[in-house]
Amino acid sequence: MAESLLISGADIVTEEEIIRNGFLGIKDGIISYAGKTRPQETYEKEWKAPAGSYALPGMIDIHIHGGYGADTMDADVAALDTMSARLPEEGTTSFLATTITQQHENIEKALVNAKKWASSSPQVQKGAELIGIHLEGPFVSPKKAGAQPKQWITPADAGLFQKWERLSGGLIKIVTLAPEEDPDFSLIRYLKDQNIIPSMGHTDAGAELLQKAADAGAVHMTHLFNAMSSFHHRKPGGIGTALACGRITAELITDGIHSHPLAVKLAYLAKGSKNLIMITDSMRAKGLKDGEYEFGGQKVTVRGDTALLSDGTLAGSILKMNEGAALMRRFTNCSWLDIANMTSANAARRLGIFDRKGSIAEGKDADVVLTDGQCGVLATICRGNTAYISREADWT
């Protein structure tokens, strides 16, 4: 049962302002109050937040393959159990389980498993909420495969996708594809009509084709700067298209490895905080020690902050959402309101769930992360349930 909880003393980051030293009330899994003065209604429990702490909307990771030893493609309930239970440690309260280009049979197993897990009792799922699936591939370009296994890349196929849509129980919310692999844009148009986000990614297409794809409905870009046609002032490619077109929202991995800090700052200056969505693109090695791991059937070596295939290709990340937020602030000097947009609100808006998630507002799901001034996670609340609390936090 969700807690009846009043959090006092934190700076509350709402949609438009920061309420200094405010009060945040939670009842029945919903945000019941957010304000400067103590509410009149009573709560069963009160947390007095440490000085200098911030209450942010729970982070939404729309592109995450795995972490903590688990991967979406494991296609078993235990893997999603692990992801749901551990992601609150980094402030993530909702996520899209992300697939990778693989044999169709393996993709289908992962889709069916996600459907099975999502349909289990919500009372059992007290961690990060699975709000859908991000289908990354297999409809991508071999020229920009990155860590997507080339042998399983498939031309865009609306009929095949419809089969997968049924198998997932309608959970697929984003599809990363290369527009040049969908030459008549039939899949892009179908996705748009079904309110599924067609995301341009792993593409070698030039700016002209990408703009036509955007006209057809592909107004989202997968992990900006990575696995796309590069920028030249006479051939702006995928990077230039994403940066210059205000209608396109762009994912961004802010680990300083996938994109240089200056590139991250460039994206922030060009797109603003309302058109960027921070992601981790993390794989199973996140939260684990250096060593050898598997990703999409390929051996990955993790050393320090980097995960690489044998040929040196980046293979996802081991980034945590709160770490990405801290680095974003360091690279750009952005505000806490900007961080709330880029880690939560923009994703919720793009997914069409801003009525219930993405910001701290009365009546919305009580998805809240309490952080210190350096984005360290003190506590995470998922739909009113305490999913994580730091041993260092003192709530007396």
mmCIF file of C-alpha atoms in Angstrom:
data_model
loop_
_atom_site.group_PDB
_atom_site.id
_atom_site.type_symbol
_atom_site.label_atom_id
_atom_site.label_comp_id
_atom_site.label_asym_id
_atom_site.label_seq_id
_atom_site.Cartn_x
_atom_site.Cartn_y
_atom_site.Cartn_z
ATOM 1 C CA MET A 1 0.000 0.000 0.000
ATOM 2 C CA ALA A 2 1.310 3.444 -0.964
ATOM 3 C CA GLU A 3 2.478 5.634 1.882
ATOM 4 C CA SER A 4 0.858 8.746 3.309
ATOM 5 C CA LEU A 5 3.948 10.916 3.489
ATOM 6 C CA LEU A 6 4.849 14.571 3.922
ATOM 7 C CA ILE A 7 8.328 15.660 2.832
ATOM 8 C CA SER A 8 9.434 18.950 4.333
ATOM 9 C CA GLY A 9 12.480 21.139 3.878
ATOM 10 C CA ALA A 10 13.503 20.240 0.321
ATOM 11 C CA ASP A 11 13.607 22.685 -2.568
ATOM 12 C CA ILE A 12 10.777 21.386 -4.768
ATOM 13 C CA VAL A 13 11.358 21.598 -8.526
ATOM 14 C CA THR A 14 7.931 22.035 -10.136
ATOM 15 C CA GLU A 15 7.026 22.679 -13.766
ATOM 16 C CA GLU A 16 7.659 26.429 -13.625
ATOM 17 C CA GLU A 17 9.436 27.260 -10.373
ATOM 18 C CA ILE A 18 11.462 26.000 -7.445
ATOM 19 C CA ILE A 19 9.620 26.128 -4.130
ATOM 20 C CA ARG A 20 12.348 26.800 -1.599
ATOM 21 C CA ASN A 21 12.174 24.886 1.686
ATOM 22 C CA GLY A 22 8.761 23.568 0.667
ATOM 23 C CA PHE A 23 6.295 20.840 1.561
ATOM 24 C CA LEU A 24 5.454 17.875 -0.656
ATOM 25 C CA GLY A 25 2.520 15.652 0.250
ATOM 26 C CA ILE A 26 1.889 12.132 -1.039
ATOM 27 C CA LYS A 27 -1.267 10.068 -0.518
ATOM 28 C CA ASP A 28 -2.605 6.963 -2.249
ATOM 29 C CA GLY A 29 0.264 6.984 -4.733
ATOM 30 C CA ILE A 30 -0.549 10.508 -5.899
ATOM 31 C CA ILE A 31 1.004 13.915 -5.235
ATOM 32 C CA SER A 32 -1.574 15.550 -2.971
ATOM 33 C CA TYR A 33 0.200 18.801 -2.178
ATOM 34 C CA ALA A 34 3.195 20.901 -3.241
ATOM 35 C CA GLY A 35 3.609 24.297 -1.661
ATOM 36 C CA LYS A 36 5.488 26.761 0.479
ATOM 37 C CA THR A 37 3.341 26.443 3.599
ATOM 38 C CA ARG A 38 2.563 23.352 5.649
ATOM 39 C CA PRO A 39 -0.664 21.709 4.430
ATOM 40 C CA GLN A 40 -3.671 21.522 6.724
ATOM 41 C CA GLU A 41 -4.304 17.845 6.032
ATOM 42 C CA THR A 42 -2.440 15.263 8.082
ATOM 43 C CA TYR A 43 -0.024 12.571 6.930
ATOM 44 C CA GLU A 44 0.970 9.320 8.594
ATOM 45 C CA LYS A 45 4.675 10.010 8.218
ATOM 46 C CA GLU A 46 6.907 13.041 7.749
ATOM 47 C CA TRP A 47 10.399 13.181 6.311
ATOM 48 C CA LYS A 48 12.524 16.195 7.090
ATOM 49 C CA ALA A 49 14.801 16.499 4.087
ATOM 50 C CA PRO A 50 18.471 17.341 4.606
ATOM 51 C CA ALA A 51 19.491 20.943 4.049
ATOM 52 C CA GLY A 52 20.343 21.689 0.431
ATOM 53 C CA SER A 53 18.300 18.804 -0.974
ATOM 54 C CA TYR A 54 16.034 18.967 -4.014
ATOM 55 C CA ALA A 55 12.803 17.146 -4.844
ATOM 56 C CA LEU A 56 12.700 16.410 -8.570
ATOM 57 C CA PRO A 57 10.151 14.553 -10.676
ATOM 58 C CA GLY A 58 11.123 10.913 -11.012
ATOM 59 C CA MET A 59 13.463 10.379 -13.935
ATOM 60 C CA ILE A 60 12.174 8.635 -17.061
ATOM 61 C CA ASP A 61 14.719 6.634 -19.063
ATOM 62 C CA ILE A 62 13.281 6.024 -22.526
ATOM 63 C CA HIS A 63 16.363 4.196 -23.846
ATOM 64 C CA ILE A 64 17.825 1.576 -21.533
ATOM 65 C CA HIS A 65 18.839 -1.949 -22.502
ATOM 66 C CA GLY A 66 19.731 -3.101 -19.033
ATOM 67 C CA GLY A 67 21.881 -2.787 -15.956
ATOM 68 C CA TYR A 68 22.902 -4.536 -12.741
ATOM 69 C CA GLY A 69 23.429 -7.834 -14.549
ATOM 70 C CA ALA A 70 20.094 -7.807 -16.419
ATOM 71 C CA ASP A 71 19.099 -7.049 -20.010
ATOM 72 C CA THR A 72 15.764 -6.663 -21.783
ATOM 73 C CA MET A 73 16.861 -9.306 -24.289
ATOM 74 C CA ASP A 74 17.281 -11.877 -21.508
ATOM 75 C CA ALA A 75 13.551 -12.329 -22.024
ATOM 76 C CA ASP A 76 12.845 -13.497 -18.514
ATOM 77 C CA VAL A 77 10.839 -12.004 -15.676
ATOM 78 C CA ALA A 78 13.832 -11.944 -13.358
ATOM 79 C CA ALA A 79 15.697 -9.506 -15.626
ATOM 80 C CA LEU A 80 12.877 -6.973 -15.538
ATOM 81 C CA ASP A 81 12.484 -7.557 -11.805
ATOM 82 C CA THR A 82 16.135 -6.585 -11.387
ATOM 83 C CA MET A 83 15.865 -3.484 -13.565
ATOM 84 C CA SER A 84 12.713 -2.300 -11.813
ATOM 85 C CA ALA A 85 14.193 -2.859 -8.364
ATOM 86 C CA ARG A 86 17.591 -1.289 -9.013
ATOM 87 C CA LEU A 87 16.823 1.694 -11.251
ATOM 88 C CA PRO A 88 15.411 3.793 -8.373
ATOM 89 C CA GLU A 89 18.955 3.859 -6.962
ATOM 90 C CA GLU A 90 19.776 6.304 -9.762
ATOM 91 C CA GLY A 91 16.522 8.259 -9.518
ATOM 92 C CA THR A 92 14.713 6.467 -12.347
ATOM 93 C CA THR A 93 11.035 5.832 -11.658
ATOM 94 C CA SER A 94 9.863 4.847 -15.169
ATOM 95 C CA PHE A 95 11.593 3.253 -18.154
ATOM 96 C CA LEU A 96 11.184 1.844 -21.638
ATOM 97 C CA ALA A 97 12.746 -1.617 -21.849
ATOM 98 C CA THR A 98 14.916 -1.389 -24.948
ATOM 99 C CA THR A 99 15.646 -4.182 -27.397
ATOM 100 C CA ILE A 100 18.529 -4.575 -29.841
ATOM 101 C CA THR A 101 18.806 -5.893 -33.395
ATOM 102 C CA GLN A 102 18.702 -9.674 -33.130
ATOM 103 C CA GLN A 103 17.131 -12.767 -34.631
ATOM 104 C CA HIS A 104 13.393 -12.178 -34.914
ATOM 105 C CA GLU A 105 12.736 -15.072 -32.539
ATOM 106 C CA ASN A 106 14.833 -13.438 -29.825
ATOM 107 C CA ILE A 107 13.166 -10.062 -30.258
ATOM 108 C CA GLU A 108 9.764 -11.724 -30.053
ATOM 109 C CA LYS A 109 10.684 -13.521 -26.825
ATOM 110 C CA ALA A 110 11.709 -10.205 -25.282
ATOM 111 C CA LEU A 111 8.448 -8.558 -26.361
ATOM 112 C CA VAL A 112 6.306 -11.365 -24.976
ATOM 113 C CA ASN A 113 8.251 -11.318 -21.712
ATOM 114 C CA ALA A 114 7.760 -7.569 -21.296
ATOM 115 C CA LYS A 115 4.038 -7.998 -21.869
ATOM 116 C CA LYS A 116 3.931 -10.767 -19.273
ATOM 117 C CA TRP A 117 5.843 -8.707 -16.737
ATOM 118 C CA ALA A 118 3.819 -5.535 -17.278
ATOM 119 C CA SER A 119 0.560 -7.421 -16.810
ATOM 120 C CA SER A 120 1.584 -8.861 -13.438
ATOM 121 C CA SER A 121 0.082 -7.481 -10.251
ATOM 122 C CA PRO A 122 0.906 -3.748 -9.872
ATOM 123 C CA GLN A 123 1.017 -4.261 -6.088
ATOM 124 C CA VAL A 124 4.128 -6.397 -6.610
ATOM 125 C CA GLN A 125 5.831 -3.832 -8.847
ATOM 126 C CA LYS A 126 6.912 -1.215 -6.346
ATOM 127 C CA GLY A 127 10.051 -0.197 -8.185
ATOM 128 C CA ALA A 128 10.554 1.686 -11.434
ATOM 129 C CA GLU A 129 7.532 1.326 -13.694
ATOM 130 C CA LEU A 130 7.810 -0.337 -17.095
ATOM 131 C CA ILE A 131 5.859 2.145 -19.232
ATOM 132 C CA GLY A 132 6.614 0.498 -22.542
ATOM 133 C CA ILE A 133 9.195 -0.830 -24.972
ATOM 134 C CA HIS A 134 11.722 0.961 -27.151
ATOM 135 C CA LEU A 135 12.326 -1.196 -30.223
ATOM 136 C CA GLU A 136 15.843 -0.243 -31.331
ATOM 137 C CA GLY A 137 16.314 -1.939 -34.679
ATOM 138 C CA PRO A 138 16.308 -4.141 -36.585
ATOM 139 C CA PHE A 139 15.164 -1.611 -39.226
ATOM 140 C CA VAL A 140 18.463 0.295 -39.260
ATOM 141 C CA SER A 141 21.289 1.015 -41.690
ATOM 142 C CA PRO A 142 24.245 -1.381 -41.906
ATOM 143 C CA LYS A 143 26.396 1.687 -42.589
ATOM 144 C CA LYS A 144 25.602 3.087 -39.143
ATOM 145 C CA ALA A 145 25.053 -0.129 -37.224
ATOM 146 C CA GLY A 146 27.181 0.833 -34.226
ATOM 147 C CA ALA A 147 26.699 -1.994 -31.732
ATOM 148 C CA GLN A 148 23.628 -3.339 -33.560
ATOM 149 C CA PRO A 149 24.636 -6.767 -34.959
ATOM 150 C CA LYS A 150 24.741 -6.317 -38.748
ATOM 151 C CA GLN A 151 23.757 -9.895 -39.578
ATOM 152 C CA TRP A 152 20.273 -9.369 -38.151
ATOM 153 C CA ILE A 153 19.494 -5.960 -39.684
ATOM 154 C CA THR A 154 16.186 -6.058 -41.579
ATOM 155 C CA PRO A 155 14.597 -3.608 -44.049
ATOM 156 C CA ALA A 156 11.565 -1.802 -42.653
ATOM 157 C CA ASP A 157 8.526 -4.066 -42.718
ATOM 158 C CA ALA A 158 5.175 -2.744 -41.511
ATOM 159 C CA GLY A 159 3.648 -6.230 -41.556
ATOM 160 C CA LEU A 160 6.407 -7.656 -39.378
ATOM 161 C CA PHE A 161 6.117 -4.732 -37.003
ATOM 162 C CA GLN A 162 2.359 -5.261 -36.659
ATOM 163 C CA LYS A 163 3.052 -8.846 -35.609
ATOM 164 C CA TRP A 164 5.479 -7.590 -32.968
ATOM 165 C CA GLU A 165 3.017 -4.941 -31.878
ATOM 166 C CA ARG A 166 0.474 -7.684 -31.156
ATOM 167 C CA LEU A 167 3.005 -9.854 -29.341
ATOM 168 C CA SER A 168 3.950 -6.942 -27.075
ATOM 169 C CA GLY A 169 0.338 -6.249 -26.180
ATOM 170 C CA GLY A 170 0.688 -2.718 -27.523
ATOM 171 C CA LEU A 171 3.667 -1.888 -25.304
ATOM 172 C CA ILE A 172 5.954 -0.616 -28.079
ATOM 173 C CA LYS A 173 6.176 3.165 -27.700
ATOM 174 C CA ILE A 174 9.298 4.067 -29.725
ATOM 175 C CA VAL A 175 10.839 2.457 -32.807
ATOM 176 C CA THR A 176 14.371 3.452 -33.812
ATOM 177 C CA LEU A 177 14.763 3.074 -37.560
ATOM 178 C CA ALA A 178 16.778 4.403 -40.480
ATOM 179 C CA PRO A 179 14.458 6.314 -42.844
ATOM 180 C CA GLU A 180 16.444 5.110 -45.866
ATOM 181 C CA GLU A 181 15.423 1.557 -44.908
ATOM 182 C CA ASP A 182 11.769 2.648 -45.122
ATOM 183 C CA PRO A 183 11.891 4.221 -48.601
ATOM 184 C CA ASP A 184 8.176 4.957 -48.955
ATOM 185 C CA PHE A 185 7.865 5.854 -45.249
ATOM 186 C CA SER A 186 5.066 3.311 -44.894
ATOM 187 C CA LEU A 187 6.293 2.130 -41.482
ATOM 188 C CA ILE A 188 6.911 5.687 -40.275
ATOM 189 C CA ARG A 189 3.377 6.697 -41.273
ATOM 190 C CA TYR A 190 1.891 3.588 -39.679
ATOM 191 C CA LEU A 191 3.713 4.280 -36.422
ATOM 192 C CA LYS A 192 2.546 7.885 -36.394
ATOM 193 C CA ASP A 193 -1.052 6.788 -36.992
ATOM 194 C CA GLN A 194 -0.786 4.387 -34.043
ATOM 195 C CA ASN A 195 0.682 7.072 -31.757
ATOM 196 C CA ILE A 196 3.985 5.208 -31.656
ATOM 197 C CA ILE A 197 7.093 7.368 -31.941
ATOM 198 C CA PRO A 198 9.181 6.782 -35.097
ATOM 199 C CA SER A 199 12.713 7.761 -34.094
ATOM 200 C CA MET A 200 15.424 8.393 -36.655
ATOM 201 C CA GLY A 201 18.583 6.597 -35.636
ATOM 202 C CA HIS A 202 21.393 4.355 -36.851
ATOM 203 C CA THR A 203 20.967 6.195 -40.138
ATOM 204 C CA ASP A 204 23.283 7.324 -42.918
ATOM 205 C CA ALA A 205 20.604 9.499 -44.532
ATOM 206 C CA GLY A 206 21.307 13.092 -45.467
ATOM 207 C CA ALA A 207 19.440 16.141 -44.255
ATOM 208 C CA GLU A 208 16.986 16.254 -47.157
ATOM 209 C CA LEU A 209 15.757 12.701 -46.625
ATOM 210 C CA LEU A 210 15.635 13.135 -42.873
ATOM 211 C CA GLN A 211 13.504 16.258 -43.210
ATOM 212 C CA LYS A 212 11.114 14.360 -45.483
ATOM 213 C CA ALA A 213 10.950 11.602 -42.868
ATOM 214 C CA ALA A 214 10.164 14.244 -40.251
ATOM 215 C CA ASP A 215 7.352 15.497 -42.492
ATOM 216 C CA ALA A 216 6.006 11.926 -42.472
ATOM 217 C CA GLY A 217 6.051 11.823 -38.675
ATOM 218 C CA ALA A 218 9.586 10.963 -37.526
ATOM 219 C CA VAL A 219 10.193 13.931 -35.244
ATOM 220 C CA HIS A 220 12.455 12.216 -32.720
ATOM 221 C CA MET A 221 16.164 11.351 -32.934
ATOM 222 C CA THR A 222 17.873 8.436 -31.200
ATOM 223 C CA HIS A 223 21.080 9.191 -29.228
ATOM 224 C CA LEU A 224 22.082 12.441 -30.940
ATOM 225 C CA PHE A 225 25.609 12.514 -32.461
ATOM 226 C CA ASN A 226 25.941 8.724 -32.338
ATOM 227 C CA ALA A 227 25.307 6.328 -35.239
ATOM 228 C CA MET A 228 24.130 8.970 -37.695
ATOM 229 C CA SER A 229 25.430 10.925 -40.680
ATOM 230 C CA SER A 230 27.933 13.508 -39.520
ATOM 231 C CA PHE A 231 27.857 17.295 -39.815
ATOM 232 C CA HIS A 232 29.467 19.327 -42.574
ATOM 233 C CA HIS A 233 28.470 22.881 -43.313
ATOM 234 C CA ARG A 234 27.414 21.860 -46.855
ATOM 235 C CA LYS A 235 26.070 18.451 -45.791
ATOM 236 C CA PRO A 236 24.509 18.892 -42.347
ATOM 237 C CA GLY A 237 23.471 15.235 -42.083
ATOM 238 C CA GLY A 238 21.664 13.779 -39.113
ATOM 239 C CA ILE A 239 23.465 15.933 -36.568
ATOM 240 C CA GLY A 240 22.695 19.194 -38.328
ATOM 241 C CA THR A 241 19.104 18.168 -38.955
ATOM 242 C CA ALA A 242 18.503 17.376 -35.304
ATOM 243 C CA LEU A 243 20.186 20.548 -34.058
ATOM 244 C CA ALA A 244 18.498 22.913 -36.515
ATOM 245 C CA CYS A 245 14.945 21.524 -36.590
ATOM 246 C CA GLY A 246 12.931 22.693 -33.602
ATOM 247 C CA ARG A 247 10.202 20.099 -34.151
ATOM 248 C CA ILE A 248 12.657 17.250 -33.546
ATOM 249 C CA THR A 249 13.274 16.095 -29.997
ATOM 250 C CA ALA A 250 16.617 14.414 -29.467
ATOM 251 C CA GLU A 251 17.909 11.826 -27.034
ATOM 252 C CA LEU A 252 21.298 12.583 -25.514
ATOM 253 C CA ILE A 253 23.764 10.385 -23.612
ATOM 254 C CA THR A 254 25.565 12.810 -21.319
ATOM 255 C CA ASP A 255 28.420 10.622 -20.092
ATOM 256 C CA GLY A 256 31.096 12.711 -21.812
ATOM 257 C CA ILE A 257 32.150 9.559 -23.702
ATOM 258 C CA HIS A 258 29.464 9.124 -26.339
ATOM 259 C CA SER A 259 29.673 12.856 -26.984
ATOM 260 C CA HIS A 260 32.400 15.313 -25.996
ATOM 261 C CA PRO A 261 31.305 17.766 -23.281
ATOM 262 C CA LEU A 262 31.430 20.577 -25.850
ATOM 263 C CA ALA A 263 29.096 18.605 -28.129
ATOM 264 C CA VAL A 264 26.706 18.160 -25.206
ATOM 265 C CA LYS A 265 26.855 21.897 -24.585
ATOM 266 C CA LEU A 266 26.276 22.569 -28.288
ATOM 267 C CA ALA A 267 23.152 20.400 -28.216
ATOM 268 C CA TYR A 268 21.897 22.224 -25.139
ATOM 269 C CA LEU A 269 22.498 25.639 -26.682
ATOM 270 C CA ALA A 270 20.922 24.655 -30.011
ATOM 271 C CA LYS A 271 17.926 22.672 -28.774
ATOM 272 C CA GLY A 272 17.251 24.168 -25.344
ATOM 273 C CA SER A 273 16.189 22.165 -22.342
ATOM 274 C CA LYS A 274 12.692 21.484 -23.702
ATOM 275 C CA ASN A 275 13.807 19.562 -26.791
ATOM 276 C CA LEU A 276 16.434 17.261 -25.282
ATOM 277 C CA ILE A 277 15.723 13.978 -23.507
ATOM 278 C CA MET A 278 18.538 12.568 -21.420
ATOM 279 C CA ILE A 279 18.969 8.798 -21.651
ATOM 280 C CA THR A 280 21.467 6.232 -20.419
ATOM 281 C CA ASP A 281 21.465 3.674 -23.277
ATOM 282 C CA SER A 282 22.949 1.462 -20.577
ATOM 283 C CA MET A 283 23.660 -2.250 -20.852
ATOM 284 C CA ARG A 284 23.861 -5.035 -18.285
ATOM 285 C CA ALA A 285 27.278 -4.045 -16.911
ATOM 286 C CA LYS A 286 25.946 -0.873 -15.306
ATOM 287 C CA GLY A 287 26.482 -1.087 -11.557
ATOM 288 C CA LEU A 288 28.912 -3.999 -11.895
ATOM 289 C CA LYS A 289 32.696 -4.260 -11.864
ATOM 290 C CA ASP A 290 35.014 -4.099 -14.883
ATOM 291 C CA GLY A 291 35.096 -7.251 -16.953
ATOM 292 C CA GLU A 292 33.667 -9.121 -19.925
ATOM 293 C CA TYR A 293 29.928 -8.967 -20.602
ATOM 294 C CA GLU A 294 27.413 -9.740 -23.342
ATOM 295 C CA PHE A 295 25.323 -7.304 -25.383
ATOM 296 C CA GLY A 296 23.202 -8.405 -28.324
ATOM 297 C CA GLY A 297 25.103 -11.682 -28.510
ATOM 298 C CA GLN A 298 28.445 -9.849 -28.670
ATOM 299 C CA LYS A 299 31.323 -9.754 -26.207
ATOM 300 C CA VAL A 300 31.719 -6.369 -24.516
ATOM 301 C CA THR A 301 34.695 -5.283 -22.459
ATOM 302 C CA VAL A 302 34.032 -2.802 -19.670
ATOM 303 C CA ARG A 303 36.915 -0.750 -18.339
ATOM 304 C CA GLY A 304 36.243 2.267 -16.154
ATOM 305 C CA ASP A 305 33.354 4.235 -17.660
ATOM 306 C CA THR A 306 33.480 2.674 -21.122
ATOM 307 C CA ALA A 307 31.896 -0.417 -22.703
ATOM 308 C CA LEU A 308 33.449 -1.527 -26.006
ATOM 309 C CA LEU A 309 33.043 -4.276 -28.588
ATOM 310 C CA SER A 310 36.210 -6.086 -29.668
ATOM 311 C CA ASP A 311 36.646 -3.676 -32.605
ATOM 312 C CA GLY A 312 36.503 -0.624 -30.322
ATOM 313 C CA THR A 313 32.885 0.303 -31.052
ATOM 314 C CA LEU A 314 30.982 1.782 -28.128
ATOM 315 C CA ALA A 315 28.442 -0.783 -26.903
ATOM 316 C CA GLY A 316 25.884 1.188 -24.960
ATOM 317 C CA SER A 317 26.937 2.756 -21.692
ATOM 318 C CA ILE A 318 27.166 2.074 -17.980
ATOM 319 C CA LEU A 319 25.759 5.511 -17.182
ATOM 320 C CA LYS A 320 23.248 6.100 -14.400
ATOM 321 C CA MET A 321 20.580 8.769 -14.851
ATOM 322 C CA ASN A 322 21.616 10.821 -11.833
ATOM 323 C CA GLU A 323 25.244 10.701 -12.976
ATOM 324 C CA GLY A 324 24.167 11.951 -16.382
ATOM 325 C CA ALA A 325 22.278 14.791 -14.708
ATOM 326 C CA ALA A 326 25.350 15.781 -12.687
ATOM 327 C CA LEU A 327 27.511 15.781 -15.813
ATOM 328 C CA MET A 328 24.900 17.774 -17.743
ATOM 329 C CA ARG A 329 24.998 20.462 -15.072
ATOM 330 C CA ARG A 330 28.795 20.469 -15.160
ATOM 331 C CA PHE A 331 29.000 20.652 -18.967
ATOM 332 C CA THR A 332 26.320 23.333 -19.454
ATOM 333 C CA ASN A 333 25.712 25.073 -16.124
ATOM 334 C CA CYS A 334 22.007 24.381 -16.684
ATOM 335 C CA SER A 335 19.405 24.929 -13.968
ATOM 336 C CA TRP A 336 17.487 22.398 -11.872
ATOM 337 C CA LEU A 337 14.385 23.317 -13.885
ATOM 338 C CA ASP A 338 16.315 22.377 -17.034
ATOM 339 C CA ILE A 339 17.326 19.059 -15.471
ATOM 340 C CA ALA A 340 13.692 18.315 -14.578
ATOM 341 C CA ASN A 341 12.742 18.958 -18.214
ATOM 342 C CA MET A 342 15.514 16.841 -19.711
ATOM 343 C CA THR A 343 15.247 13.892 -17.309
ATOM 344 C CA SER A 344 11.465 13.719 -16.963
ATOM 345 C CA ALA A 345 9.030 16.258 -18.433
ATOM 346 C CA ASN A 346 10.180 16.063 -22.065
ATOM 347 C CA ALA A 347 10.020 12.273 -22.089
ATOM 348 C CA ALA A 348 6.540 12.298 -20.557
ATOM 349 C CA ARG A 349 5.324 14.846 -23.092
ATOM 350 C CA ARG A 350 6.785 12.937 -26.042
ATOM 351 C CA LEU A 351 5.212 9.696 -24.786
ATOM 352 C CA GLY A 352 1.840 11.365 -24.209
ATOM 353 C CA ILE A 353 1.753 10.655 -20.468
ATOM 354 C CA PHE A 354 2.393 14.152 -19.121
ATOM 355 C CA ASP A 355 -1.072 14.149 -17.585
ATOM 356 C CA ARG A 356 0.199 11.684 -14.979
ATOM 357 C CA LYS A 357 4.007 11.757 -15.028
ATOM 358 C CA GLY A 358 6.930 14.056 -15.753
ATOM 359 C CA SER A 359 6.522 16.797 -13.183
ATOM 360 C CA ILE A 360 5.723 17.481 -9.556
ATOM 361 C CA ALA A 361 2.120 18.642 -9.629
ATOM 362 C CA GLU A 362 -0.949 17.819 -7.576
ATOM 363 C CA GLY A 363 -2.881 14.861 -8.972
ATOM 364 C CA LYS A 364 0.054 13.256 -10.758
ATOM 365 C CA ASP A 365 1.724 9.950 -9.905
ATOM 366 C CA ALA A 366 3.935 10.314 -6.841
ATOM 367 C CA ASP A 367 7.171 9.640 -8.724
ATOM 368 C CA VAL A 368 9.772 11.688 -6.873
ATOM 369 C CA VAL A 369 13.546 11.642 -6.468
ATOM 370 C CA LEU A 370 15.246 13.478 -3.623
ATOM 371 C CA THR A 371 18.788 14.517 -4.427
ATOM 372 C CA ASP A 372 21.596 16.402 -2.807
ATOM 373 C CA GLY A 373 23.133 19.426 -4.515
ATOM 374 C CA GLN A 374 25.368 17.188 -6.682
ATOM 375 C CA CYS A 375 22.583 14.924 -8.004
ATOM 376 C CA GLY A 376 23.368 12.187 -5.505
ATOM 377 C CA VAL A 377 20.189 10.200 -4.850
ATOM 378 C CA LEU A 378 18.950 10.369 -1.262
ATOM 379 C CA ALA A 379 15.610 8.642 -1.833
ATOM 380 C CA THR A 380 13.319 7.621 -4.668
ATOM 381 C CA ILE A 381 9.554 7.214 -4.477
ATOM 382 C CA CYS A 382 7.729 5.286 -7.198
ATOM 383 C CA ARG A 383 3.950 5.792 -7.332
ATOM 384 C CA GLY A 384 3.931 6.600 -3.631
ATOM 385 C CA ASN A 385 6.135 3.681 -2.574
ATOM 386 C CA THR A 386 9.614 4.198 -1.149
ATOM 387 C CA ALA A 387 11.688 2.279 -3.688
ATOM 388 C CA TYR A 388 15.118 3.406 -2.556
ATOM 389 C CA ILE A 389 16.582 5.254 0.405
ATOM 390 C CA SER A 390 20.247 6.059 0.860
ATOM 391 C CA ARG A 391 21.953 4.827 3.993
ATOM 392 C CA GLU A 392 23.474 8.297 4.239
ATOM 393 C CA ALA A 393 20.103 10.044 4.337
ATOM 394 C CA ASP A 394 18.919 11.138 7.754
ATOM 395 C CA TRP A 395 15.165 11.699 7.787
ATOM 396 C CA THR A 396 14.740 12.355 11.501
#
